[in-house]
Amino acid sequence: MEKYKVGIIGATGMVGQRFITLTDGHPWFDTVVLAASSRSAGKTYQEAIGSRWCMEKPLPGWASNMTLMDADADVEKIASMVDFVFCAVDMKKEEIQALEERYAKCECPVVSNNSANRWTKDVPMIIPEVNPEHIKVIDDQRKRLGTQRGFIAVKSNCSIQSYVPALSPLRDFGIEKILVCTYQAISGAGKTFETWPEMVDNLIPYIGGEEEKSEQEPLKVWGRVENGQIVTAAAPAITAQCLRVPVSNGHMAAVFVKFSKKPTMDEMKKIWAEFQGRPQTLSLPTAPKQFLTYFEDPSRPQTGMDRMLEGGMGVSIGRLREDTQYDYKFVCLSHNTLRGAAGGAVELAELLCAEDYITRK
């Protein structure tokens, strides 16, 4: 098949680096543009990145020699060269919103890792296995923007992708309230132990803005499309605490949940084992064959052992047991820069292509 031509905006950051590794050899996508700030524009990627490449895989040769374009000044030129872009820039919220809308209005679909547009009412915030039906709001967004091809779609915060997938197939039992504590890797802050030595043998009980995202974003994911916008779900009530822990990659969540119709543990495990989302039905290239995996071993999942489950795109669950205050408690784990960030965005782009929302020019 003819591949889609892709641009990566914000290519020198950690998520941008991950986009490069995930599109390297991708069966559908061919990255033809790398763009970054004006400081890096005009340099080869290797010159701009220097010693800051922090992926496990070596920098691909095609990316190393590619000349970086200016993510802001070259919007129209980039839009003319690609079928869509991935966006993972480090800018102020208002600047990101304006930049992504400029690309969209240049008839370039934007698949964003940024949080800036997550609460724009006609921008879908999608976990592909959970709420793929939200993509239909793009039709109304295009009317607002006055575009034929261009739009913005975003992925959710990386931390909620550890526990929202496990809770979503249980919603028929009437989830009333959730308490969640997340233990988040340093790569979520764009850091490594080399660049953040203060995190070695340390834990920071605060991540700015993270608890609000963890309490509010699931309600948009669990919302519905109505009158050209996403209407957030009114329930369940969610309270969260988010901690930064000395782990390179992988976000763990301890989850407590109360139901109106309490399922049995066997019912929950069966639902998790059998759950299939739209990406599995479509056999998307990045989709895990087994989205949710439950471990009976009480010492699992473990970050070091299990974050790369299904190529880092699977969600693992363990330690399901009854609770004295809630109905049940359990733990979940996902890879924050694969399932949670760039990998989730690549899977979202595959879904948008499969559903004909992204087309070749």
C-alpha positions as CSV (number, residue, x, y, z in Angstrom):
1,M,0.0,0.0,0.0
2,E,1.0,3.6,-0.6
3,K,2.2,5.0,2.8
4,Y,0.8,8.1,4.4
5,K,3.3,11.0,4.5
6,V,3.8,12.1,8.1
7,G,5.4,15.1,9.9
8,I,6.6,15.1,13.5
9,I,6.2,18.6,15.1
10,G,8.4,18.9,18.3
11,A,10.7,16.1,17.0
12,T,13.6,16.8,19.4
13,G,11.7,16.3,22.7
14,M,11.3,12.9,24.4
15,V,7.9,12.2,22.9
16,G,9.1,13.4,19.5
17,Q,12.0,11.0,19.7
18,R,9.6,8.2,20.5
19,F,7.5,9.2,17.4
20,I,10.6,8.8,15.3
21,T,11.3,5.2,16.6
22,L,7.6,4.2,16.2
23,T,7.3,5.5,12.6
24,D,10.7,4.0,11.6
25,G,9.6,1.0,9.5
26,H,5.9,1.5,10.2
27,P,3.8,-0.3,7.6
28,W,1.5,2.6,7.0
29,F,3.5,5.7,7.8
30,D,6.5,7.3,6.2
31,T,8.0,10.3,8.1
32,V,9.0,12.9,5.6
33,V,9.2,16.0,7.8
34,L,10.8,16.7,11.2
35,A,10.2,20.1,12.8
36,A,11.3,21.8,16.0
37,S,11.8,25.3,17.3
38,S,13.6,28.1,15.4
39,R,16.7,27.4,17.4
40,S,17.0,24.0,15.7
41,A,15.6,24.8,12.3
42,G,18.1,24.4,9.4
43,K,20.3,21.9,11.3
44,T,20.3,18.2,10.7
45,Y,18.5,16.3,13.3
46,Q,21.8,14.8,14.5
47,E,23.3,18.3,14.9
48,A,20.2,19.5,16.8
49,I,19.8,16.5,19.1
50,G,23.5,16.0,19.9
51,S,23.8,13.8,23.0
52,R,20.1,14.3,24.0
53,W,18.9,11.2,22.1
54,C,17.5,9.0,25.0
55,M,15.6,6.1,23.3
56,E,16.7,2.5,23.7
57,K,16.9,2.1,19.9
58,P,19.6,3.9,18.0
59,L,18.7,7.0,16.0
60,P,17.7,5.9,12.5
61,G,19.9,7.1,9.8
62,W,17.1,8.7,7.8
63,A,16.2,10.9,10.8
64,S,19.8,11.7,11.6
65,N,20.4,13.3,8.2
66,M,17.0,15.0,7.9
67,T,17.1,18.9,8.0
68,L,14.8,20.2,10.7
69,M,12.1,22.6,9.6
70,D,10.6,25.4,11.8
71,A,7.5,24.2,13.5
72,D,6.0,27.7,13.7
73,A,7.3,29.6,10.7
74,D,7.0,26.7,8.2
75,V,3.4,25.7,8.9
76,E,2.1,26.2,5.4
77,K,5.1,24.5,3.8
78,I,4.9,21.5,6.1
79,A,1.2,21.1,5.6
80,S,1.7,20.9,1.9
81,M,4.3,18.1,2.2
82,V,2.4,15.7,4.5
83,D,-0.9,13.9,4.9
84,F,-1.0,14.6,8.7
85,V,1.3,15.5,11.6
86,F,2.0,14.3,15.1
87,C,2.4,17.2,17.5
88,A,4.4,17.1,20.7
89,V,5.7,20.6,21.3
90,D,6.9,22.3,24.5
91,M,5.1,25.6,24.4
92,K,2.5,27.6,26.4
93,K,-1.1,26.3,26.2
94,E,-2.4,29.2,24.2
95,E,0.6,29.0,21.8
96,I,-0.1,25.2,21.3
97,Q,-3.8,25.8,20.7
98,A,-3.0,28.5,18.1
99,L,-0.3,26.4,16.4
100,E,-2.4,23.2,16.1
101,E,-5.3,25.2,14.7
102,R,-3.1,26.8,12.1
103,Y,-2.0,23.3,10.9
104,A,-5.7,22.2,10.9
105,K,-6.8,25.3,8.9
106,C,-4.0,24.5,6.4
107,E,-6.0,21.3,5.8
108,C,-3.5,19.2,7.7
109,P,-4.9,16.8,10.3
110,V,-3.2,17.0,13.7
111,V,-2.8,14.0,16.0
112,S,-1.7,15.7,19.2
113,N,0.2,14.5,22.3
114,N,-0.3,17.9,23.9
115,S,-2.8,18.7,26.6
116,A,-3.7,22.2,25.3
117,N,-6.8,21.1,23.2
118,R,-8.0,18.3,25.4
119,W,-10.9,20.4,26.7
120,T,-11.9,22.0,23.4
121,K,-15.4,20.7,23.2
122,D,-15.3,19.5,19.5
123,V,-11.8,18.0,19.8
124,P,-12.0,14.3,20.5
125,M,-9.8,13.0,23.3
126,I,-9.4,9.3,22.4
127,I,-8.1,6.1,23.9
128,P,-8.7,4.0,20.7
129,E,-9.9,0.9,22.5
130,V,-12.2,2.9,24.9
131,N,-14.0,5.7,23.0
132,P,-13.4,5.4,19.2
133,E,-16.9,6.6,18.5
134,H,-15.9,10.1,19.6
135,I,-14.1,10.6,16.2
136,K,-17.4,11.5,14.6
137,V,-17.3,14.9,16.4
138,I,-14.5,15.8,13.9
139,D,-17.3,16.4,11.3
140,D,-18.6,19.3,13.4
141,Q,-15.1,20.5,14.2
142,R,-14.4,20.8,10.5
143,K,-17.5,22.9,10.1
144,R,-16.2,25.3,12.8
145,L,-12.8,25.5,11.3
146,G,-14.0,25.7,7.8
147,T,-11.9,22.8,6.6
148,Q,-12.3,19.8,4.4
149,R,-9.4,17.7,5.6
150,G,-8.0,19.5,8.6
151,F,-8.8,18.8,12.2
152,I,-7.3,18.2,15.7
153,A,-7.6,15.0,17.6
154,V,-5.8,14.4,20.9
155,K,-4.8,11.5,23.1
156,S,-5.5,11.6,26.8
157,N,-3.1,12.2,29.7
158,C,-0.6,9.3,30.0
159,S,-1.4,8.5,33.7
160,I,-5.1,7.8,33.1
161,Q,-4.2,5.2,30.5
162,S,-3.0,2.9,33.2
163,Y,-6.4,2.6,34.9
164,V,-9.2,3.9,32.6
165,P,-8.8,1.0,30.2
166,A,-9.3,-1.5,33.1
167,L,-12.4,0.3,34.4
168,S,-14.1,1.1,31.1
169,P,-15.4,-2.4,30.3
170,L,-16.8,-2.6,33.9
171,R,-19.1,0.5,33.5
172,D,-22.2,-1.6,32.9
173,F,-22.0,-2.5,36.6
174,G,-22.5,1.2,37.5
175,I,-19.2,2.7,38.7
176,E,-20.2,5.1,41.5
177,K,-16.8,6.3,42.8
178,I,-13.1,5.8,42.2
179,L,-10.0,6.5,44.3
180,V,-6.7,6.3,42.4
181,C,-3.1,6.8,43.4
182,T,-0.6,6.9,40.5
183,Y,3.1,6.3,40.7
184,Q,4.6,7.9,37.7
185,A,7.9,7.5,35.9
186,I,10.4,10.3,35.3
187,S,10.1,10.0,31.5
188,G,6.6,11.5,32.0
189,A,8.5,14.7,32.9
190,G,10.7,14.3,29.8
191,K,13.6,13.3,32.1
192,T,16.2,10.5,32.5
193,F,18.2,9.7,35.6
194,E,21.2,11.4,33.8
195,T,19.3,14.6,33.4
196,W,17.4,14.4,36.8
197,P,19.9,12.9,39.3
198,E,17.8,14.3,42.2
199,M,15.2,11.6,41.5
200,V,17.6,8.7,42.3
201,D,16.5,7.2,45.6
202,N,13.8,9.8,45.9
203,L,10.0,10.3,45.6
204,I,8.2,13.5,45.0
205,P,4.5,13.6,46.1
206,Y,3.5,16.3,43.7
207,I,3.1,16.6,39.9
208,G,1.7,19.9,38.8
209,G,-1.8,19.7,37.3
210,E,-1.7,15.9,37.2
211,E,-4.3,15.2,39.8
212,E,-6.9,17.5,38.1
213,K,-6.2,15.7,34.8
214,S,-6.6,12.3,36.5
215,E,-9.9,13.3,38.1
216,Q,-11.4,15.1,35.1
217,E,-10.1,13.5,31.8
218,P,-11.8,10.1,32.3
219,L,-15.2,11.9,32.4
220,K,-14.5,13.3,28.9
221,V,-13.3,9.9,27.6
222,W,-16.5,8.3,29.1
223,G,-18.7,11.2,27.7
224,R,-20.9,11.2,24.6
225,V,-21.1,13.2,21.3
226,E,-24.1,15.4,21.3
227,N,-25.0,18.5,19.2
228,G,-21.5,18.7,17.8
229,Q,-19.5,18.5,20.9
230,I,-18.3,16.0,23.6
231,V,-20.5,16.1,26.7
232,T,-18.6,14.9,29.7
233,A,-20.0,12.1,31.8
234,A,-21.6,13.2,35.1
235,A,-20.3,10.2,37.0
236,P,-18.4,8.5,38.6
237,A,-16.8,10.7,41.3
238,I,-13.0,10.4,41.0
239,T,-10.4,11.5,43.5
240,A,-6.6,11.1,42.8
241,Q,-3.2,11.5,44.2
242,C,-0.2,11.5,41.8
243,L,3.4,10.8,42.8
244,R,6.7,10.9,40.9
245,V,8.8,7.8,41.6
246,P,12.3,6.8,40.7
247,V,11.4,4.6,37.7
248,S,12.5,5.3,34.1
249,N,9.3,4.3,32.3
250,G,6.0,3.0,33.3
251,H,3.1,4.4,35.3
252,M,1.5,2.3,38.1
253,A,-1.9,3.0,39.5
254,A,-3.6,1.7,42.7
255,V,-7.3,1.7,42.1
256,F,-10.3,1.5,44.5
257,V,-13.7,1.3,43.0
258,K,-17.4,1.2,44.2
259,F,-20.2,-0.2,42.0
260,S,-24.0,0.2,42.2
261,K,-24.2,-3.5,41.0
262,K,-21.2,-5.2,42.4
263,P,-19.7,-7.8,40.0
264,T,-17.9,-10.9,41.2
265,M,-14.1,-11.1,40.8
266,D,-14.5,-13.9,38.3
267,E,-16.8,-11.7,36.2
268,M,-14.3,-8.9,36.3
269,K,-11.4,-11.2,35.2
270,K,-13.5,-12.7,32.5
271,I,-14.4,-9.3,31.1
272,W,-10.8,-8.1,31.1
273,A,-9.6,-11.3,29.4
274,E,-12.3,-11.1,26.7
275,F,-12.2,-7.4,26.0
276,Q,-11.6,-6.3,22.4
277,G,-11.7,-2.8,21.2
278,R,-12.1,-1.3,17.7
279,P,-8.3,-1.4,17.1
280,Q,-8.3,-5.2,17.7
281,T,-11.3,-5.6,15.3
282,L,-9.5,-3.6,12.7
283,S,-6.1,-5.3,13.4
284,L,-4.3,-1.9,13.5
285,P,-0.5,-2.3,13.2
286,T,0.2,-0.8,16.7
287,A,-2.8,-2.4,18.5
288,P,-1.9,-5.0,21.1
289,K,-3.5,-8.4,20.4
290,Q,-4.4,-8.7,24.1
291,F,-5.3,-5.2,25.4
292,L,-5.9,-6.1,29.1
293,T,-3.9,-8.8,30.9
294,Y,-4.6,-9.9,34.4
295,F,-1.8,-11.5,36.5
296,E,-2.8,-14.0,39.2
297,D,0.7,-13.7,40.8
298,P,0.2,-11.2,43.6
299,S,3.6,-9.7,42.9
300,R,2.6,-8.7,39.4
301,P,2.5,-6.5,37.4
302,Q,6.0,-5.1,38.1
303,T,7.2,-2.1,36.2
304,G,10.6,-3.6,35.1
305,M,9.1,-6.9,34.0
306,D,5.7,-5.9,32.5
307,R,5.8,-2.3,31.1
308,M,6.8,-3.7,27.6
309,L,3.8,-6.1,27.5
310,E,2.5,-6.3,24.0
311,G,5.3,-4.0,22.8
312,G,4.5,-1.5,25.5
313,M,0.9,-1.1,24.2
314,G,-0.8,-3.5,26.6
315,V,-2.3,-2.7,30.0
316,S,-1.6,-5.1,32.9
317,I,-3.7,-5.6,36.0
318,G,-3.1,-7.5,39.2
319,R,-3.9,-7.8,42.9
320,L,-7.7,-7.7,42.6
321,R,-9.3,-8.1,46.0
322,E,-12.2,-6.9,48.0
323,D,-11.8,-3.7,50.0
324,T,-13.2,-2.6,53.4
325,Q,-14.3,0.9,52.2
326,Y,-14.9,0.3,48.4
327,D,-16.0,-2.8,46.7
328,Y,-12.7,-3.8,45.1
329,K,-9.1,-2.6,44.8
330,F,-6.5,-3.6,42.2
331,V,-3.3,-2.3,40.5
332,C,-2.7,-1.4,36.9
333,L,0.4,-0.6,34.8
334,S,1.0,0.9,31.4
335,H,4.1,2.2,29.6
336,N,3.7,6.0,29.7
337,T,5.7,6.9,26.6
338,L,4.3,4.1,24.5
339,R,0.7,3.3,25.4
340,G,0.5,6.6,27.3
341,A,2.0,9.0,24.8
342,A,3.5,8.4,21.4
343,G,2.3,4.9,20.9
344,G,-1.2,5.8,21.8
345,A,-1.1,8.7,19.3
346,V,0.2,6.4,16.6
347,E,-2.6,3.9,17.3
348,L,-5.0,6.8,17.2
349,A,-3.6,7.9,13.8
350,E,-4.0,4.4,12.5
351,L,-7.7,4.4,13.7
352,L,-8.3,7.8,12.0
353,C,-6.8,6.4,8.7
354,A,-8.8,3.2,8.9
355,E,-12.0,5.1,9.5
356,D,-11.2,7.5,6.5
357,Y,-10.8,10.6,8.7
358,I,-7.2,10.9,7.5
359,T,-6.8,10.4,3.7
360,R,-3.9,10.7,1.3
361,K,-3.7,13.9,-0.7
